[in-house]
Coordinates of C-alpha atoms in Angstrom, one line a residue:
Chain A
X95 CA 0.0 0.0 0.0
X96 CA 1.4 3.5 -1.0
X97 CA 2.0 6.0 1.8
X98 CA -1.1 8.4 2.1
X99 CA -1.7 11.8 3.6
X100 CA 1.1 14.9 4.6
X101 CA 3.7 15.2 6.4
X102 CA 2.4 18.5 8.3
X103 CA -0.8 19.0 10.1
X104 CA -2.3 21.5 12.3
X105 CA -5.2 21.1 15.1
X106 CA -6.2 24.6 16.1
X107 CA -8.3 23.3 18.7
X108 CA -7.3 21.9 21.9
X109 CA -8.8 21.7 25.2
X110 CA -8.3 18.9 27.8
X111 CA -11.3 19.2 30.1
X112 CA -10.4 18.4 34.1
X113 CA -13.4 17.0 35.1
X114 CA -14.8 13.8 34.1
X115 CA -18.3 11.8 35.1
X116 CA -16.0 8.4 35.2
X117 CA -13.0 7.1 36.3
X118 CA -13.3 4.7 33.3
X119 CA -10.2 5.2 30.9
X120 CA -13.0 5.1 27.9
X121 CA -14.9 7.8 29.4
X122 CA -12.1 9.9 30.7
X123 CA -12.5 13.4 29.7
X124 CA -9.4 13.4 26.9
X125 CA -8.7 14.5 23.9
X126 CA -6.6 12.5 21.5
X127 CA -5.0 13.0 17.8
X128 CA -5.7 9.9 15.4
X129 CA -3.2 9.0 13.2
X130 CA -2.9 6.9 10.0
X131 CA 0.4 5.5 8.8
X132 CA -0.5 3.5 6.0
X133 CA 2.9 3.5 4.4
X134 CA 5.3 0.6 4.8
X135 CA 7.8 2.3 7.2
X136 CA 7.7 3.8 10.3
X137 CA 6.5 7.5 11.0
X138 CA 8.7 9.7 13.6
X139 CA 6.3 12.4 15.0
X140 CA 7.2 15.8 16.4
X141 CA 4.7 17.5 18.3
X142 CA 4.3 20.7 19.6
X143 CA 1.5 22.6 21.6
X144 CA 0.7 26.4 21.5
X145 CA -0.6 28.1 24.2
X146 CA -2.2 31.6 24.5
X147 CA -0.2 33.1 26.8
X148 CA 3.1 31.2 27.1
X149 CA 5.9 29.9 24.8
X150 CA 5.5 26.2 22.9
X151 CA 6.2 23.4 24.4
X152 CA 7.6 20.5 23.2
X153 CA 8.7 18.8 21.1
X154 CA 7.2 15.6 21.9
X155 CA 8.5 12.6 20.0
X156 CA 6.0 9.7 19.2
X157 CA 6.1 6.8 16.9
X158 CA 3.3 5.0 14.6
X159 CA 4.6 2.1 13.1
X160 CA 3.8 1.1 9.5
X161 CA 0.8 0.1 8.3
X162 CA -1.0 1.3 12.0
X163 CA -3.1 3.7 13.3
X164 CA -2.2 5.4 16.8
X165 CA -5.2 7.6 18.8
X166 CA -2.8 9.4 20.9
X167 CA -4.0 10.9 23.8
X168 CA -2.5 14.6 24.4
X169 CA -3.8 13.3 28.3
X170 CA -0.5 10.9 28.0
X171 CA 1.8 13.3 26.8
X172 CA 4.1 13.8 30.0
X173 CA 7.9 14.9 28.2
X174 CA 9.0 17.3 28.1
X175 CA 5.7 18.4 29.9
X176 CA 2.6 17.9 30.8
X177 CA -0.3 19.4 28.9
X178 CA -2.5 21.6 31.4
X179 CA -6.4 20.7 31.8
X180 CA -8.4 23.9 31.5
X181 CA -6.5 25.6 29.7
X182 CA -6.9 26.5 25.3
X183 CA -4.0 24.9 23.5
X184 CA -3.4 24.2 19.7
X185 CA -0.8 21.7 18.1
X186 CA 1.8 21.3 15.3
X187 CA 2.5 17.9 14.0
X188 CA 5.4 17.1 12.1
X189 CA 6.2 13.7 11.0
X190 CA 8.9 11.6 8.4
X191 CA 6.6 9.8 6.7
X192 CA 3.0 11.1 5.4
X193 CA -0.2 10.3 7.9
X194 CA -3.5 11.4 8.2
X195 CA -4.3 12.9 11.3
X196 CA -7.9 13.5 12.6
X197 CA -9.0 15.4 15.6
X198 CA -10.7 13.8 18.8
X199 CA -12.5 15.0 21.9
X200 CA -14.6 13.2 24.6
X201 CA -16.1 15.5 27.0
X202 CA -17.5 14.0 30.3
X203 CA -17.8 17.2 32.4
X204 CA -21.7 17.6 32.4
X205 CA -21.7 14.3 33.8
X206 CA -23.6 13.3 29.7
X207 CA -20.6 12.2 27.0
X208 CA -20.2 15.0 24.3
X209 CA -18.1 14.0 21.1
X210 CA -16.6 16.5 18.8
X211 CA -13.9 15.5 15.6
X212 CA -12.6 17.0 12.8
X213 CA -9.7 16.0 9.9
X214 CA -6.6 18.3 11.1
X215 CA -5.5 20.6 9.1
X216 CA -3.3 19.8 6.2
X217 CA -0.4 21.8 5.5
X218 CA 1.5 20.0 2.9
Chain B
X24 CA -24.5 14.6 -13.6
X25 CA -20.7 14.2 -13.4
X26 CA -19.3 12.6 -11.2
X27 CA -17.9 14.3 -7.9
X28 CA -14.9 13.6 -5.8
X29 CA -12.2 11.4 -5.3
X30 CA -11.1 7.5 -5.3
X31 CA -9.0 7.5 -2.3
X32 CA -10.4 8.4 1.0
X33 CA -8.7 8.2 4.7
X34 CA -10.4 8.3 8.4
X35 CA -7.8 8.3 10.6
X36 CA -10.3 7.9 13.7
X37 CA -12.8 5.0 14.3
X38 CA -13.5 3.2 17.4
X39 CA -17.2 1.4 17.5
X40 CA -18.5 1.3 21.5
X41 CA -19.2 -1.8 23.0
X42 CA -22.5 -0.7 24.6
X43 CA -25.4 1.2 23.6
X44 CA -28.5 2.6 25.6
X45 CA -30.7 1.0 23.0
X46 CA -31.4 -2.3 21.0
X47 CA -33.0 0.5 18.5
X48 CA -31.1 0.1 15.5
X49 CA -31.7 3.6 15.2
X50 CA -29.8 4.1 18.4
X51 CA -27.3 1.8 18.8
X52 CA -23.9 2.8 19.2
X53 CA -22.1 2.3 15.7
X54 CA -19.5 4.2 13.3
X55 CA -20.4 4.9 9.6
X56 CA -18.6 5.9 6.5
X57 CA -21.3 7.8 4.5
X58 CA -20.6 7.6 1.1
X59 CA -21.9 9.4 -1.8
X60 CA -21.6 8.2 -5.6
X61 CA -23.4 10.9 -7.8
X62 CA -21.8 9.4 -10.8
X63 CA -23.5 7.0 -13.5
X64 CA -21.7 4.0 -12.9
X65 CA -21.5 2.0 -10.0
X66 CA -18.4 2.3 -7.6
X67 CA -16.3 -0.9 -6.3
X68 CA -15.0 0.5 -3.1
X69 CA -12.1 -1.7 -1.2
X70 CA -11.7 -0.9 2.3
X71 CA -8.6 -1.8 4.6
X72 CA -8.8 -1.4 8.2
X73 CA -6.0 -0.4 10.2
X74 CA -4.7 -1.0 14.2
X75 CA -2.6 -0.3 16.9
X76 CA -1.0 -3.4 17.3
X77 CA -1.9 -6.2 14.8
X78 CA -1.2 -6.0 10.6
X79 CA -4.6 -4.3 8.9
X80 CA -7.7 -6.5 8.1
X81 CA -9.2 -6.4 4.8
X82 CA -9.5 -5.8 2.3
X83 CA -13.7 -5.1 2.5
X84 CA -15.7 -5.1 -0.6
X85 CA -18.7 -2.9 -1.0
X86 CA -20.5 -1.4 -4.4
X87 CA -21.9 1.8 -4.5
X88 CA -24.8 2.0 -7.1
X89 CA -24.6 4.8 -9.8
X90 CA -26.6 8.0 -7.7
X91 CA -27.2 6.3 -5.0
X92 CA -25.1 7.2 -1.2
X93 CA -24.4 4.4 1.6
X94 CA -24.3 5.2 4.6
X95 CA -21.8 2.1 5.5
X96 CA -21.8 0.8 9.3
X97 CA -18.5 -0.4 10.5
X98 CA -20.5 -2.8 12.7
X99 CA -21.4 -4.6 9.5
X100 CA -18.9 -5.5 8.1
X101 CA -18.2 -9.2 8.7
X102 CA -16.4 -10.5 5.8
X103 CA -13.3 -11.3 6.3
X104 CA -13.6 -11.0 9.5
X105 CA -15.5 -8.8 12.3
X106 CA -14.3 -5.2 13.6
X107 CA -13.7 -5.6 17.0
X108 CA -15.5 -3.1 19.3
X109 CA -14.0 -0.5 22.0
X110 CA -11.0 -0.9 19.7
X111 CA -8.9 2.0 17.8
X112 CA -8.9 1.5 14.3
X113 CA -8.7 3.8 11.1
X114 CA -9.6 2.9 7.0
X115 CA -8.6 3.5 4.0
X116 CA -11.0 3.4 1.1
X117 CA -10.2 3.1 -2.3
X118 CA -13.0 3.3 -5.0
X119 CA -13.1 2.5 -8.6
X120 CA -15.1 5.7 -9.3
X121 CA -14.8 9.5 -7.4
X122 CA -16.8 9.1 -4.5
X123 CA -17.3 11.9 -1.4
X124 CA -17.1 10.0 2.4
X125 CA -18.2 11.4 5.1
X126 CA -17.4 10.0 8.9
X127 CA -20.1 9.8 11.4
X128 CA -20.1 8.3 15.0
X129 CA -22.9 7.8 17.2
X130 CA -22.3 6.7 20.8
X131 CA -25.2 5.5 22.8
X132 CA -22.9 4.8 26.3
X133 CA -23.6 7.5 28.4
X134 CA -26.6 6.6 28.3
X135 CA -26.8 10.0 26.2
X136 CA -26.2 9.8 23.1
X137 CA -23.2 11.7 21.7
X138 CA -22.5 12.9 18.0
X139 CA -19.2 13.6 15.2
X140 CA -18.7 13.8 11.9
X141 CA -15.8 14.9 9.5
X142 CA -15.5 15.2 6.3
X143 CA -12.9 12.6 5.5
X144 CA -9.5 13.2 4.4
X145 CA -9.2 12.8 0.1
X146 CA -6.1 11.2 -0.5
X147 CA -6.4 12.2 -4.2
Chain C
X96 CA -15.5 41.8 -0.6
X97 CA -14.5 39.4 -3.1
X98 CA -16.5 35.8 -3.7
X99 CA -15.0 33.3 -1.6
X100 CA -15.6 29.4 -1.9
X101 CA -16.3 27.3 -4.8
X102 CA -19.6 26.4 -6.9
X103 CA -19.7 23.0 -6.5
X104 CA -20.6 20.9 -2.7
X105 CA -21.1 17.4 -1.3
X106 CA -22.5 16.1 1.4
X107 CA -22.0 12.7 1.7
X108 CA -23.9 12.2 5.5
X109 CA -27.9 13.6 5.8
X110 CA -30.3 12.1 8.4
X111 CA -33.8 14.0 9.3
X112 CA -34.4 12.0 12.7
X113 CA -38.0 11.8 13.0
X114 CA -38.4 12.3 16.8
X115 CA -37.7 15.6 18.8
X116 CA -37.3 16.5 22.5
X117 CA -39.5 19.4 21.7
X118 CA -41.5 21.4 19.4
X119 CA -39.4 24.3 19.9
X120 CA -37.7 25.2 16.9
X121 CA -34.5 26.0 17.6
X122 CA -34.5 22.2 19.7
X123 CA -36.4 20.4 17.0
X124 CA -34.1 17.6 15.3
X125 CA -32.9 19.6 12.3
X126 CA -30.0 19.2 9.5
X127 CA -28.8 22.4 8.1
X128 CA -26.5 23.3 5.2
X129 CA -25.0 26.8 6.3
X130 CA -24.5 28.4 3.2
X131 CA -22.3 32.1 2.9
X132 CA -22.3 34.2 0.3
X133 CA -19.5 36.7 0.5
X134 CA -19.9 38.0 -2.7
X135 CA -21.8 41.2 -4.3
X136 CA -24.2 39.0 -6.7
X137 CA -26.8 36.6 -5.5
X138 CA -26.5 33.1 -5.7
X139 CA -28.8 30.8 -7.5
X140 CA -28.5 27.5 -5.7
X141 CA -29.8 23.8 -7.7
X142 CA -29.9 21.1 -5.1
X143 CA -29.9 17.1 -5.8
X144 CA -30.6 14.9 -2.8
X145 CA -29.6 10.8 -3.5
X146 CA -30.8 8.1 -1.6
X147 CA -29.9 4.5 -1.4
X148 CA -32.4 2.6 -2.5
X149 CA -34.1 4.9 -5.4
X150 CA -33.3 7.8 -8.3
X151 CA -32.2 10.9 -6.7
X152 CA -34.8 14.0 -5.5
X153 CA -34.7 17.5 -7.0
X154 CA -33.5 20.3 -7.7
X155 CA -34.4 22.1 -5.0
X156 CA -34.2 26.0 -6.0
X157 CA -32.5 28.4 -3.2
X158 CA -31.4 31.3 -3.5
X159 CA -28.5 33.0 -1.2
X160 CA -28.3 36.9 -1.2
X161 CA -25.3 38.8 -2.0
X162 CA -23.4 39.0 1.2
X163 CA -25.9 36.9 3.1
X164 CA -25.4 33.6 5.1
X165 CA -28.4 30.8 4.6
X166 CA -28.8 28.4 6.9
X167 CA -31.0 25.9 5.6
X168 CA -32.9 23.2 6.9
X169 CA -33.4 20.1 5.0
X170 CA -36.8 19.5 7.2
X171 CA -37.8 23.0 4.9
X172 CA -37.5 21.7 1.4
X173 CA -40.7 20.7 -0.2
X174 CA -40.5 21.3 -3.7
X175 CA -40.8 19.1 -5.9
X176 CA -40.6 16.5 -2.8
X177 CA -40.4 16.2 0.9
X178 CA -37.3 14.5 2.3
X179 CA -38.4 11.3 3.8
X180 CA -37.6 11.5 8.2
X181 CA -35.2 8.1 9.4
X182 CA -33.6 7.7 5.8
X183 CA -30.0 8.1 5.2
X184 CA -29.7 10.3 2.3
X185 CA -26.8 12.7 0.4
X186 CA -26.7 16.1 -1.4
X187 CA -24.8 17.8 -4.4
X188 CA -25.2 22.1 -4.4
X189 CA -24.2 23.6 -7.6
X190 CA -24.4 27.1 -7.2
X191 CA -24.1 30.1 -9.8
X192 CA -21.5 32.2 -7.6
X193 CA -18.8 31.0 -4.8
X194 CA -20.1 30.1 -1.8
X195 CA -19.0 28.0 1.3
X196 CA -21.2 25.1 2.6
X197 CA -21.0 23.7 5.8
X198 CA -23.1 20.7 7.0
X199 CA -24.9 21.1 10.4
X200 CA -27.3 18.5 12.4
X201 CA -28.9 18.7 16.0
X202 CA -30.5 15.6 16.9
X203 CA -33.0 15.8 19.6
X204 CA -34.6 12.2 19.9
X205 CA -32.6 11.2 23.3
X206 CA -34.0 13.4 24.8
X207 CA -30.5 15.2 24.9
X208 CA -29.3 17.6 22.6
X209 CA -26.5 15.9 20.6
X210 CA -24.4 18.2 17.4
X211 CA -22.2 17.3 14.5
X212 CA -20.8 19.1 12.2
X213 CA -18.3 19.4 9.4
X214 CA -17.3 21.2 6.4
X215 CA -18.8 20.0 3.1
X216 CA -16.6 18.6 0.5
X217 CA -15.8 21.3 -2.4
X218 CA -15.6 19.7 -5.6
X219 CA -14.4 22.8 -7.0
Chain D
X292 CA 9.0 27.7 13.0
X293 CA 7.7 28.8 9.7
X294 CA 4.1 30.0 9.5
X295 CA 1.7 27.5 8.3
X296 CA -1.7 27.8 7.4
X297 CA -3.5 30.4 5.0
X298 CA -4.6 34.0 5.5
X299 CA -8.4 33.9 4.5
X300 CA -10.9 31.6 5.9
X301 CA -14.3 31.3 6.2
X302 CA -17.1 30.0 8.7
X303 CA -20.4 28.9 7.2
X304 CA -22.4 28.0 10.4
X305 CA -22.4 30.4 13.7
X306 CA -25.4 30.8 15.9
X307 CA -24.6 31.5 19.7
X308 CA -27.6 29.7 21.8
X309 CA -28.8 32.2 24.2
X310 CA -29.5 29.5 27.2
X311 CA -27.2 27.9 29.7
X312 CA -27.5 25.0 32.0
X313 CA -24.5 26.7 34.2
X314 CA -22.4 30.4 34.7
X315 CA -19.8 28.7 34.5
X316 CA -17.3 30.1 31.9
X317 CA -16.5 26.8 30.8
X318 CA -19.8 25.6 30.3
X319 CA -21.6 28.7 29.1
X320 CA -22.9 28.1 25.7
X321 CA -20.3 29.9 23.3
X322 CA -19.2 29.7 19.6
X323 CA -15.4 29.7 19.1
X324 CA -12.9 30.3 16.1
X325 CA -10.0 28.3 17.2
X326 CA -6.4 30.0 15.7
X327 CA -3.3 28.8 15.3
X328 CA -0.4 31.3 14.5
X329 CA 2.8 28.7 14.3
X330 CA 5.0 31.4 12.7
X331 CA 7.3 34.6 14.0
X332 CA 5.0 37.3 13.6
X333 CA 2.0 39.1 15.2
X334 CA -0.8 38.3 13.0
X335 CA -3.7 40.7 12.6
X336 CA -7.1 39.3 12.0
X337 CA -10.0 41.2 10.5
X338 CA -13.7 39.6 11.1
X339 CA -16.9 39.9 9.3
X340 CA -19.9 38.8 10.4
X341 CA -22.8 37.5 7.5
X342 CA -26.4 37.5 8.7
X343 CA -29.6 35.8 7.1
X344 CA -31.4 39.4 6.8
X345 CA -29.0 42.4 6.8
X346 CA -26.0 43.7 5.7
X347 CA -23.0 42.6 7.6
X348 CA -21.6 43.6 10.6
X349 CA -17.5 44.3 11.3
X350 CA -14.6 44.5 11.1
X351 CA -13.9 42.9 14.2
X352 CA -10.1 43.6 15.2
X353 CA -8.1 40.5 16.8
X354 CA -4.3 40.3 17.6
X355 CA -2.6 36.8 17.5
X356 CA 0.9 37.1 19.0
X357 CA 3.7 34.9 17.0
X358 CA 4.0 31.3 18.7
X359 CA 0.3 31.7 20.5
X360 CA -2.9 30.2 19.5
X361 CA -6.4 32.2 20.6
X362 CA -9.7 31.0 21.4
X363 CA -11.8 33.3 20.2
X364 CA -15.5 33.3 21.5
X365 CA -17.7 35.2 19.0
X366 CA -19.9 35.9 22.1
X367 CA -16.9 37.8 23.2
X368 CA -16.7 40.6 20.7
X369 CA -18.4 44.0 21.2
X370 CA -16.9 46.1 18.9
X371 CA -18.2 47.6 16.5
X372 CA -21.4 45.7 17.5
X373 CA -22.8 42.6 19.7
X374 CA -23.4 39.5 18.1
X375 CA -27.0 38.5 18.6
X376 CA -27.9 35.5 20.1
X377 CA -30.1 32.6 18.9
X378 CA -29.2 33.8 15.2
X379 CA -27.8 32.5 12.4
X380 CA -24.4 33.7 11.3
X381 CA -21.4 33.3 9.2
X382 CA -18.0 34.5 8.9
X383 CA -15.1 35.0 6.9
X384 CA -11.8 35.7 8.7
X385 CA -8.6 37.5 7.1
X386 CA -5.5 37.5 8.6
X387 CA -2.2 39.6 7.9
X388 CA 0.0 35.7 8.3
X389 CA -0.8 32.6 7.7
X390 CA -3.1 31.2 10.6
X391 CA -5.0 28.1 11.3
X392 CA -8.9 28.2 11.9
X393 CA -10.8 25.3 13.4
X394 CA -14.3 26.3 14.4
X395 CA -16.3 24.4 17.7
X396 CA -19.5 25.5 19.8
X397 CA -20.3 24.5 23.0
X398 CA -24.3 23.8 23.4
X399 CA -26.0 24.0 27.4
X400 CA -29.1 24.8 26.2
X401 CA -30.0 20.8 26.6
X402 CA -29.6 21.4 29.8
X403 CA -27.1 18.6 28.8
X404 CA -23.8 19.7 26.9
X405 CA -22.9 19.1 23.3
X406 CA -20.3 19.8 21.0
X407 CA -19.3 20.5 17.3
X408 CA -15.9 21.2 15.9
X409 CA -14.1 21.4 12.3
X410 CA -11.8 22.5 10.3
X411 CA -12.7 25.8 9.1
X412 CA -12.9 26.8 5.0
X413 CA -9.7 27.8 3.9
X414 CA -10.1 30.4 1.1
X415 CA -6.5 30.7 0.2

């Protein structure tokens, strides 16, 4: 299978909420970054998060292995730092190979499940 | 009326819940690719699945008739084998005619149900 | 203000659910196509809705004033047919000037409010 | 970092509800343009707002610093003119750099909570 997508992508939205109605890891309030990596070799990812009223941080490395998908929780992402809950964030993703990357949240504040994606943006 | 769109379409994100508030097919947690096919001949879509940690299944055949849209539930697909629920995943579909596919999830957990939907990303 | 968009839309994901939470219409299950019209002429607007299981419905006729949003509601369209509640269905809008489309639903059978939403697919 | 993203975009769907379940910031019902400004420079954004019924309102004036995302709530800006509420809108957003705009609502009106997010329309 030929390598599909980009190699940079853009999520403008990010927001991890604190609260959640379960301690249930599927119900967790989170927010996570789907990945493709249809190609037949490994993708190095370089991630970094934007913040309103701070510098980036990151990078944070990741792997998806060929011919897999990753959801990648921005919950789990604990080097260089850990992402604040509350608080408006955007990412960057860089990555060797092309991917497709699609946007994620479950919300679990109200206590009722909201659910909100999108396809990132695609910046060639 | 010409036809519209692309043959190669990715959704990075798909996960089909386990458990639903309702044996109402209607209301039943499941994950669809909605596909439209506004040309005149029929489309022969093959769909690969991918995962976190296992080679992709697949591939998945399905025809779209000439004007007609599916609105395709992951939970159907059977042949080769079933998608397992409350598991990551992400497709790839390729179709012998330009198709437009849309993503939708509906998750009946909570026991509210929840909503998304993309556009999916056209791989050309 | 120049035109901005493209003529030609998909909508590959459309759903009238035929039960509401309430007869208020801002809460009443709805699916919308948001339609702007940045430009200085009107825009003429044909609209072909496809189904799965017969020959497609339409055109609908809309028009979009010059630097005017739309938001219109599939529930609204009865000429030449109504849109059958509980049936998947898709839709193509050709339109005579640039506009954007943007694909809306609010589903009110739970009796929670759920929302998706996604860009439609330009075709150019 | 080099800038990413384009400098027009446009919003099809806006509509702030004008019911909450809480006061709570968080969970006040709002309408957001998420923006991303990756690259060096200050970008200056200049809003318009589309209505169904009369001419449009703006330009709204928005700073985002170089390296800083924003989270704009529409039911934040005043100037030259409130946005109403329980009204459909649109908008188109130009900005002096390339940004990235993803666009999400938060619904209370329920009194449960729901979400929508996408990618905005990149005009170019």
């Amino acid at each position: 299978m030929p390598a599909v997508g980009n190699k940079s992508w853009a999520i403008a939205e990010g927001y991890i909420p604190g609260a959640s109605v379960s301690a249930d890891p599927a119900l967790v309030s989170h927010e996570a970054a789907c990945i493709l990596n249809a190609g037949d070799r490994d993708a190095q990812l370089s991630i970094t998060i934007y913040f309103e009223n701070r510098e980036p941080a990151g990078p944070y490395r990741v792997t998806v292995g060929a011919r897999r998908t990753l959801h990648l929780r921005f919950n789990d992402l604990v080097d260089p730092e850990t992402i604040p809950r509350d608080t408006p964030y955007a990412s960057l993703i860089l990555s060797s190979e092309p991917v497709v990357v699609q946007h994620t949240r479950l919300d679990s504040r109200n206590p009722n499940v909201a659910l909100l994606s999108t396809i990132a943006f695609s910046c060639g």
